[in-house]
Tab-separated table of C-alpha atoms in Angstrom:
chain	number	residue	atom	x	y	z
A	263	MET	CA	94.710	81.201	69.751
A	264	THR	CA	95.100	80.723	65.980
A	265	ASP	CA	91.732	82.393	65.357
A	266	VAL	CA	92.761	85.399	67.426
A	267	LEU	CA	96.073	85.735	65.566
A	268	ASP	CA	94.414	85.447	62.146
A	269	ARG	CA	91.833	88.056	63.064
A	270	LEU	CA	94.429	90.461	64.452
A	271	CYS	CA	96.697	90.062	61.415
A	272	ALA	CA	93.760	90.778	59.088
A	273	ALA	CA	92.844	93.888	61.066
A	274	SER	CA	96.437	95.168	61.012
A	275	GLU	CA	96.644	94.641	57.247
A	276	ALA	CA	93.335	96.478	56.750
A	277	HIS	CA	94.509	99.437	58.866
A	278	TYR	CA	98.066	99.620	57.533
A	279	SER	CA	99.101	103.284	57.593
A	280	ASN	CA	101.827	105.706	56.579
A	281	PRO	CA	102.976	107.399	59.808
A	282	TYR	CA	104.282	110.418	57.873
A	283	ALA	CA	100.975	111.098	56.122
A	284	SER	CA	98.471	110.293	58.846
A	285	LEU	CA	98.616	113.636	60.656
A	286	THR	CA	99.218	117.264	59.662
A	287	TRP	CA	101.571	118.605	62.290
A	288	PRO	CA	101.260	122.281	63.259
A	289	ASP	CA	104.601	124.073	63.200
A	290	THR	CA	104.151	125.182	66.804
A	291	VAL	CA	101.685	124.689	69.615
A	292	ASP	CA	100.248	127.272	71.986
A	293	LEU	CA	101.486	126.354	75.455
A	294	ASP	CA	98.480	128.103	76.957
A	295	SER	CA	96.406	125.060	75.985
A	296	TRP	CA	95.610	121.671	77.476
A	297	PHE	CA	97.896	118.824	76.409
A	298	THR	CA	96.978	116.440	79.226
A	299	SER	CA	93.498	116.228	80.698
A	300	PRO	CA	93.668	118.292	83.896
A	301	GLU	CA	92.221	115.457	85.971
A	302	LEU	CA	95.078	113.217	84.773
A	303	VAL	CA	97.903	115.633	85.561
A	304	SER	CA	100.019	113.873	88.184
A	305	VAL	CA	99.630	116.584	90.831
A	306	HIS	CA	95.885	117.046	90.300
A	307	GLY	CA	94.170	117.025	93.683
A	308	THR	CA	97.286	118.058	95.608
A	309	ALA	CA	97.928	121.325	97.448
A	310	ILE	CA	100.291	122.529	94.724
A	311	TRP	CA	97.593	122.088	92.077
A	312	LEU	CA	95.274	124.366	94.029
A	313	GLN	CA	97.986	127.011	94.177
A	314	LEU	CA	98.506	127.090	90.396
A	315	GLY	CA	96.593	129.481	88.182
A	316	PRO	CA	95.009	128.311	84.903
A	317	PRO	CA	98.029	129.274	82.725
A	318	GLU	CA	100.461	127.423	85.030
A	319	ARG	CA	98.214	124.369	85.038
A	320	ARG	CA	98.050	124.341	81.243
A	321	ARG	CA	101.820	124.756	80.947
A	322	LEU	CA	102.310	121.868	83.375
A	323	SER	CA	99.931	119.790	81.234
A	324	PHE	CA	102.305	120.323	78.297
A	325	TRP	CA	105.332	118.951	80.163
A	326	GLU	CA	103.223	116.099	81.510
A	327	ALA	CA	102.337	115.195	77.910
A	328	VAL	CA	106.013	115.325	76.919
A	329	ASN	CA	106.770	112.953	79.784
A	330	PHE	CA	103.863	110.639	78.939
A	331	PHE	CA	105.012	110.414	75.340
A	332	SER	CA	108.645	109.963	76.453
A	333	VAL	CA	107.652	107.107	78.752
A	334	ASN	CA	105.835	105.579	75.779
A	335	ILE	CA	108.941	105.901	73.609
A	336	TRP	CA	111.094	104.044	76.153
A	337	GLY	CA	108.401	101.452	76.798
A	338	GLU	CA	108.046	100.835	73.080
A	339	ARG	CA	111.808	100.677	72.584
A	340	THR	CA	111.961	97.836	75.103
A	341	LEU	CA	108.958	96.256	73.478
A	342	ILE	CA	110.395	96.491	69.965
A	343	ALA	CA	113.697	94.934	71.097
A	344	GLY	CA	111.885	92.079	72.851
A	345	LEU	CA	109.569	91.440	69.900
A	346	ALA	CA	112.491	91.364	67.474
A	347	ASP	CA	114.308	88.878	69.731
A	348	ARG	CA	111.298	86.573	69.608
A	349	LEU	CA	110.628	86.571	65.850
A	350	TYR	CA	110.519	82.905	64.793
A	351	ALA	CA	111.934	81.851	68.161
A	352	PRO	CA	111.401	78.155	68.995
A	353	GLY	CA	108.044	77.666	70.680
A	354	LEU	CA	106.731	81.048	69.500
A	355	GLU	CA	106.727	80.412	65.736
A	356	ASP	CA	102.951	80.768	65.443
A	357	LEU	CA	103.141	84.288	66.890
A	358	SER	CA	105.619	85.597	64.313
A	359	PRO	CA	103.163	86.870	61.661
A	360	TYR	CA	101.542	89.096	64.270
A	361	LEU	CA	104.879	90.084	65.833
A	362	HIS	CA	105.751	91.629	62.452
A	363	HIS	CA	102.625	93.803	62.673
A	364	MET	CA	103.327	94.800	66.271
A	365	LEU	CA	106.883	95.774	65.412
A	366	ASP	CA	105.605	97.922	62.559
A	367	GLU	CA	102.851	99.555	64.585
A	368	GLU	CA	104.922	100.192	67.705
A	369	ASN	CA	107.625	101.806	65.595
A	370	LYS	CA	105.033	104.087	64.020
A	371	HIS	CA	103.703	105.095	67.445
A	372	SER	CA	107.199	106.035	68.525
A	373	ILE	CA	107.558	108.200	65.406
A	374	HIS	CA	104.505	110.186	66.561
A	375	PHE	CA	105.600	110.374	70.205
A	376	GLY	CA	109.131	111.326	69.221
A	377	ARG	CA	108.061	114.022	66.809
A	378	PHE	CA	105.779	115.661	69.369
A	379	CYS	CA	108.542	115.706	71.996
A	380	THR	CA	111.343	116.917	69.759
A	381	GLN	CA	109.340	119.412	67.682
A	382	TYR	CA	107.448	121.090	70.512
A	383	ALA	CA	109.634	120.498	73.592
A	384	GLY	CA	113.021	120.117	71.930
A	385	LYS	CA	113.746	116.964	73.878
A	386	VAL	CA	112.652	113.526	75.032
A	387	TYR	CA	112.870	112.957	78.776
A	388	PRO	CA	115.483	110.264	79.545
A	389	ASP	CA	114.453	106.753	80.455
A	390	ARG	CA	114.521	106.439	84.261
A	391	THR	CA	114.175	102.670	84.432
A	392	VAL	CA	117.158	100.474	85.288
A	393	ARG	CA	117.391	96.744	84.637
A	394	LEU	CA	119.524	94.981	87.217
A	395	GLY	CA	119.787	91.647	85.478
A	396	PRO	CA	118.146	89.205	83.096
A	397	ASP	CA	114.869	87.443	83.800
A	398	PRO	CA	114.969	83.771	84.851
A	399	ALA	CA	115.424	81.936	81.541
A	400	GLU	CA	112.508	79.546	82.074
A	401	ALA	CA	110.072	82.450	82.544
A	402	ALA	CA	111.673	85.098	80.318
A	403	ASP	CA	109.063	84.995	77.543
A	404	PHE	CA	106.183	85.107	79.987
A	405	LEU	CA	107.684	87.981	81.969
A	406	PHE	CA	108.398	89.946	78.815
A	407	PHE	CA	104.860	89.676	77.472
A	408	ALA	CA	103.326	90.216	80.935
A	409	ARG	CA	105.291	93.452	81.452
A	410	VAL	CA	104.314	94.592	77.959
A	411	LEU	CA	100.660	93.913	78.732
A	412	ILE	CA	100.768	95.795	82.039
A	413	PHE	CA	102.492	98.772	80.441
A	414	GLU	CA	100.088	98.872	77.499
A	415	GLU	CA	97.030	98.482	79.737
A	416	VAL	CA	98.056	101.463	81.857
A	417	VAL	CA	98.903	103.780	78.986
A	418	ASP	CA	95.813	102.704	77.071
A	419	ARG	CA	93.485	103.839	79.863
A	420	LEU	CA	95.156	107.244	79.719
A	421	ASN	CA	94.991	107.264	75.913
A	422	VAL	CA	91.265	106.504	75.965
A	423	ALA	CA	90.490	109.267	78.439
A	424	MET	CA	92.530	111.863	76.572
A	425	ALA	CA	91.342	110.816	73.117
A	426	ARG	CA	87.828	111.725	74.277
A	427	ASP	CA	88.773	115.039	75.871
A	428	PRO	CA	87.758	117.991	73.648
A	429	ARG	CA	89.837	120.387	75.790
A	430	LEU	CA	93.094	118.921	74.455
A	431	VAL	CA	94.876	120.470	71.477
A	432	PRO	CA	94.095	118.424	68.348
A	433	VAL	CA	97.624	117.038	67.911
A	434	ALA	CA	97.763	115.646	71.460
A	435	ARG	CA	94.276	114.269	71.177
A	436	TRP	CA	95.059	112.619	67.841
A	437	ILE	CA	98.204	110.910	69.138
A	438	ASN	CA	96.248	109.481	72.076
A	439	ARG	CA	93.407	108.325	69.855
A	440	ASN	CA	95.635	106.721	67.227
A	441	HIS	CA	97.659	104.916	69.872
A	442	HIS	CA	94.528	103.562	71.502
A	443	LEU	CA	93.061	102.258	68.234
A	444	GLU	CA	96.103	100.105	67.514
A	445	GLU	CA	96.774	99.181	71.132
A	446	THR	CA	93.325	97.617	71.308
A	447	ARG	CA	94.625	94.883	69.013
A	448	HIS	CA	97.917	94.591	70.891
A	449	LEU	CA	96.052	94.199	74.167
A	450	ALA	CA	93.887	91.395	72.748
A	451	PHE	CA	97.066	89.664	71.565
A	452	GLY	CA	98.813	90.312	74.869
A	453	ARG	CA	96.056	88.830	77.001
A	454	SER	CA	95.999	85.665	74.868
A	455	VAL	CA	99.742	85.114	74.822
A	456	VAL	CA	100.242	85.986	78.505
A	457	LYS	CA	97.542	83.546	79.579
A	458	ARG	CA	98.968	80.810	77.345
A	459	LEU	CA	102.537	81.273	78.581
A	460	PHE	CA	101.438	81.417	82.221
A	461	ASP	CA	99.283	78.295	81.964
A	462	ASP	CA	102.158	76.441	80.251
A	463	GLY	CA	104.841	77.756	82.580
A	464	ARG	CA	103.161	77.265	85.942
A	465	ARG	CA	103.180	73.482	85.378
A	466	ARG	CA	106.977	73.434	85.506
A	467	TRP	CA	107.925	76.533	87.534
A	468	SER	CA	108.826	76.121	91.207
A	469	ALA	CA	106.592	77.626	93.878
A	470	GLN	CA	109.380	80.093	94.676
A	471	LEU	CA	109.634	81.227	91.060
A	472	ILE	CA	105.870	81.729	90.808
A	473	SER	CA	105.969	83.744	94.020
A	474	ASP	CA	108.858	85.853	92.669
A	475	ILE	CA	106.981	86.403	89.380
A	476	ARG	CA	103.914	87.642	91.257
A	477	ALA	CA	105.946	90.053	93.347
A	478	HIS	CA	107.817	91.291	90.276
A	479	LEU	CA	104.680	92.003	88.251
A	480	ALA	CA	102.964	93.791	91.133
A	481	ASP	CA	106.105	95.920	91.525
A	482	TYR	CA	106.219	96.493	87.781
A	483	LEU	CA	102.696	97.939	87.787
A	484	THR	CA	103.788	100.372	90.492
A	485	ALA	CA	106.994	101.262	88.649
A	486	THR	CA	105.033	101.941	85.450
A	487	TRP	CA	102.922	104.497	87.266
A	488	LYS	CA	105.884	106.065	89.029
A	489	GLN	CA	107.401	107.040	85.701
A	490	LEU	CA	104.499	109.453	85.324
A	491	TYR	CA	105.607	111.389	88.430
A	492	ASN	CA	108.789	112.831	86.962
A	493	PRO	CA	110.675	115.556	88.863
A	494	ALA	CA	112.061	116.848	85.566
A	495	VAL	CA	108.491	117.709	84.519
A	496	TYR	CA	107.918	119.734	87.673
A	497	ARG	CA	111.255	121.487	87.243
A	498	ASP	CA	110.446	122.403	83.621
A	499	ALA	CA	107.042	123.678	84.707
A	500	GLY	CA	108.704	125.887	87.310
A	501	LEU	CA	107.330	124.078	90.361
A	502	PRO	CA	109.334	124.177	93.605
A	503	GLU	CA	111.137	121.196	95.181
A	504	PRO	CA	110.506	118.844	92.259
A	505	PHE	CA	111.954	115.718	93.922
A	506	LEU	CA	109.861	116.055	97.054
A	507	LEU	CA	106.869	116.898	94.892
A	508	ALA	CA	107.252	113.688	92.880
A	509	ALA	CA	107.136	111.627	96.068
A	510	SER	CA	104.297	113.590	97.683
A	511	ALA	CA	102.208	113.677	94.496
A	512	TYR	CA	102.545	109.907	94.150
A	513	ALA	CA	101.504	109.380	97.786
A	514	ASN	CA	98.507	111.722	97.536
A	515	PRO	CA	95.212	109.881	98.238
A	516	ALA	CA	93.546	111.390	95.152
A	517	ALA	CA	96.371	110.105	92.960
A	518	ARG	CA	96.169	106.685	94.595
A	519	LEU	CA	92.445	106.468	93.804
A	520	ARG	CA	93.079	107.610	90.219
A	521	ARG	CA	95.744	104.947	89.699
A	522	ALA	CA	93.533	102.242	91.195
A	523	ALA	CA	90.646	103.179	88.884
A	524	LEU	CA	92.836	103.312	85.784
A	525	SER	CA	94.592	100.025	86.678
A	526	ALA	CA	91.358	98.145	87.399
A	527	ARG	CA	90.997	96.476	84.007
A	528	CYS	CA	94.604	95.285	84.016
A	529	VAL	CA	94.391	94.046	87.609
A	530	ARG	CA	91.129	92.246	86.891
A	531	PHE	CA	92.804	90.294	84.080
A	532	LEU	CA	95.830	89.413	86.216
A	533	LEU	CA	93.620	88.190	89.075
A	534	ARG	CA	91.192	86.264	86.877
A	535	SER	CA	93.982	84.474	85.069
A	536	GLY	CA	95.645	83.497	88.369
A	537	ILE	CA	98.803	85.445	87.563
A	538	LEU	CA	98.276	87.550	90.683
A	539	LEU	CA	96.534	86.319	93.815
A	540	GLU	CA	96.209	89.646	95.582
A	541	GLU	CA	95.153	93.036	94.299
A	542	PRO	CA	98.235	95.250	94.023
A	543	GLN	CA	98.106	98.861	95.264
A	544	PRO	CA	99.957	100.868	92.603
B	158	MET	CA	136.744	109.407	112.295
B	159	THR	CA	133.175	110.639	112.673
B	160	ARG	CA	131.285	111.062	109.419
B	161	PRO	CA	129.664	114.421	108.650
B	162	VAL	CA	126.048	114.740	109.793
B	163	ALA	CA	124.807	115.046	106.198
B	164	ASP	CA	126.524	111.782	105.366
B	165	GLN	CA	124.938	110.028	108.329
B	166	ALA	CA	121.532	111.493	107.575
B	167	ALA	CA	121.711	110.445	103.931
B	168	ARG	CA	122.790	106.927	104.830
B	169	ALA	CA	120.054	106.703	107.450
B	170	ALA	CA	117.467	107.783	104.876
B	171	VAL	CA	118.605	105.101	102.427
B	172	ARG	CA	118.663	102.437	105.169
B	173	ARG	CA	115.173	103.473	106.283
B	174	TRP	CA	113.954	103.189	102.679
B	175	VAL	CA	115.379	99.649	102.413
B	176	LEU	CA	113.892	98.575	105.759
B	177	GLU	CA	110.454	99.919	104.814
B	178	ARG	CA	110.492	97.667	101.753
B	179	ASN	CA	111.806	94.654	103.662
B	180	PRO	CA	109.748	94.488	106.856
B	181	ASP	CA	111.165	91.045	107.717
B	182	LEU	CA	114.723	92.372	107.795
B	183	PRO	CA	115.881	93.326	111.327
B	184	ALA	CA	117.383	96.827	111.340
B	185	ASP	CA	120.626	95.600	112.896
B	186	ARG	CA	121.166	93.171	110.005
B	187	LEU	CA	121.334	96.007	107.477
B	188	ARG	CA	124.857	97.402	107.384
B	189	ASP	CA	126.190	99.970	104.942
B	190	ASP	CA	128.072	97.207	103.116
B	191	THR	CA	125.136	94.761	103.000
B	192	PRO	CA	124.692	93.799	99.330
B	193	LEU	CA	121.307	95.247	98.428
B	194	LEU	CA	120.948	93.634	95.025
B	195	ARG	CA	122.659	90.310	95.705
B	196	ASP	CA	120.525	89.813	98.801
B	197	ARG	CA	117.449	90.901	96.839
B	198	LEU	CA	116.655	93.737	99.211
B	199	VAL	CA	116.164	96.013	96.192
B	200	THR	CA	114.536	94.807	92.965
B	201	SER	CA	114.939	96.281	89.510
B	202	VAL	CA	111.501	97.863	89.577
B	203	GLN	CA	112.209	99.449	92.970
B	204	VAL	CA	115.291	101.207	91.649
B	205	LEU	CA	113.107	103.952	90.159
B	206	ASP	CA	111.914	104.750	93.677
B	207	LEU	CA	115.408	104.597	95.098
B	208	LEU	CA	116.579	106.926	92.347
B	209	LEU	CA	113.948	109.464	93.382
B	210	LEU	CA	114.990	109.202	97.031
B	211	VAL	CA	118.648	109.778	96.176
B	212	GLU	CA	117.749	112.722	93.916
B	213	SER	CA	115.765	114.199	96.821
B	214	LEU	CA	118.693	113.749	99.193
B	215	ARG	CA	121.142	115.484	96.873
B	216	ASP	CA	118.509	117.894	95.516
B	217	ALA	CA	119.757	117.420	91.982
B	218	PRO	CA	118.833	115.105	89.122
B	219	ILE	CA	120.841	112.025	88.215
B	220	ASP	CA	121.447	111.310	84.555
B	221	PRO	CA	119.905	107.876	84.019
B	222	ALA	CA	122.589	107.192	81.394
B	223	ASP	CA	125.117	107.115	84.243
B	224	LEU	CA	123.264	104.372	86.096
B	225	THR	CA	124.477	100.799	86.326
B	226	ALA	CA	123.375	97.957	88.561
B	227	GLY	CA	126.656	98.426	90.479
B	228	SER	CA	125.676	101.985	91.408
B	229	PHE	CA	123.152	100.564	93.873
B	230	ALA	CA	125.280	97.726	95.246
B	231	ASP	CA	125.065	98.841	98.890
B	232	VAL	CA	124.508	101.927	101.032
B	233	ASP	CA	128.222	102.785	100.985
B	234	THR	CA	128.276	102.765	97.176
B	235	ILE	CA	125.102	104.842	96.894
B	236	ALA	CA	126.556	107.408	99.299
B	237	ARG	CA	129.853	107.544	97.452
B	238	VAL	CA	128.538	107.535	93.863
B	239	PHE	CA	125.493	109.752	94.183
B	240	LEU	CA	125.868	111.746	97.364
B	241	GLY	CA	129.572	112.473	97.144
B	242	VAL	CA	130.156	111.302	100.688
B	243	GLY	CA	131.662	108.265	102.398
B	244	ARG	CA	134.914	106.506	102.590
């Protein structure tokens, strides 16, 4: 793993950037534009999508982008807190040089996400996740890095698709592209550290704990996706019955297929590494 | 005293949601004071789903800043805290 860490640290140093100078932000954005690829809008393929005209679809794509970036802000806040907790922690000392880079880069991503949300929408959607208690101490590091990996894998697939989409306004496309470029390194780090911690941990964890871990991570993948079906988005876009719509959009077969396709790389890693034994259905 | 229909319907919807996620749990073992979190009938990652169900039932958003683990302790608490009904 030392080679991986050295390579990733060198790449982060070579790509060190000033988050305030890396993008020229337009004062305003035209809401009659695409901010989320239409095929990735959460209600795409549902009856309500067919009822919307092009301007309504584009306006919805704006609020979907605000939610996507908000979800990233809250995910990165959790990530930053967990990384800071683990700097030079016993047993993880060798990771610390790269943890410094991740902390720096994740903070910069949140600056971009936060500026988009506050400048163009005037708000960040609140975090809808609730933690009910701490992780089991003997698996806390593994669970932290595994959740981070799952979250980053999911958002990265969306980043990649939208970075390539010429229909998106330049500022939305740039944020997706920049996030993907740095997340590529974080994902390489995440896969290495998650595999190492799982291989170490499974030798001493009870069968019950391993079973609980598997159930938790499968649930976490689902919960990550569910954050992208936010009733507040539908309300802001003027859609009726936003709470029912969130549930029905999530259950829509087209959405299920989309989630499965975009989760495939993450699921493949979790199955190959033995972390999951069955394919989850997010 | 008989509870209002809306109260009963809301409680039934929450109980149904819990039972769907715990197929091994017999319906008659789930009471309105059964500890959902302590008995691990609801996990932290499922709370997002439960939140959406409760928002649907009351047809109004819940400020996530108001949420604590205790808010989802059991069906009685959910009904009282979020749905404004119950004992």
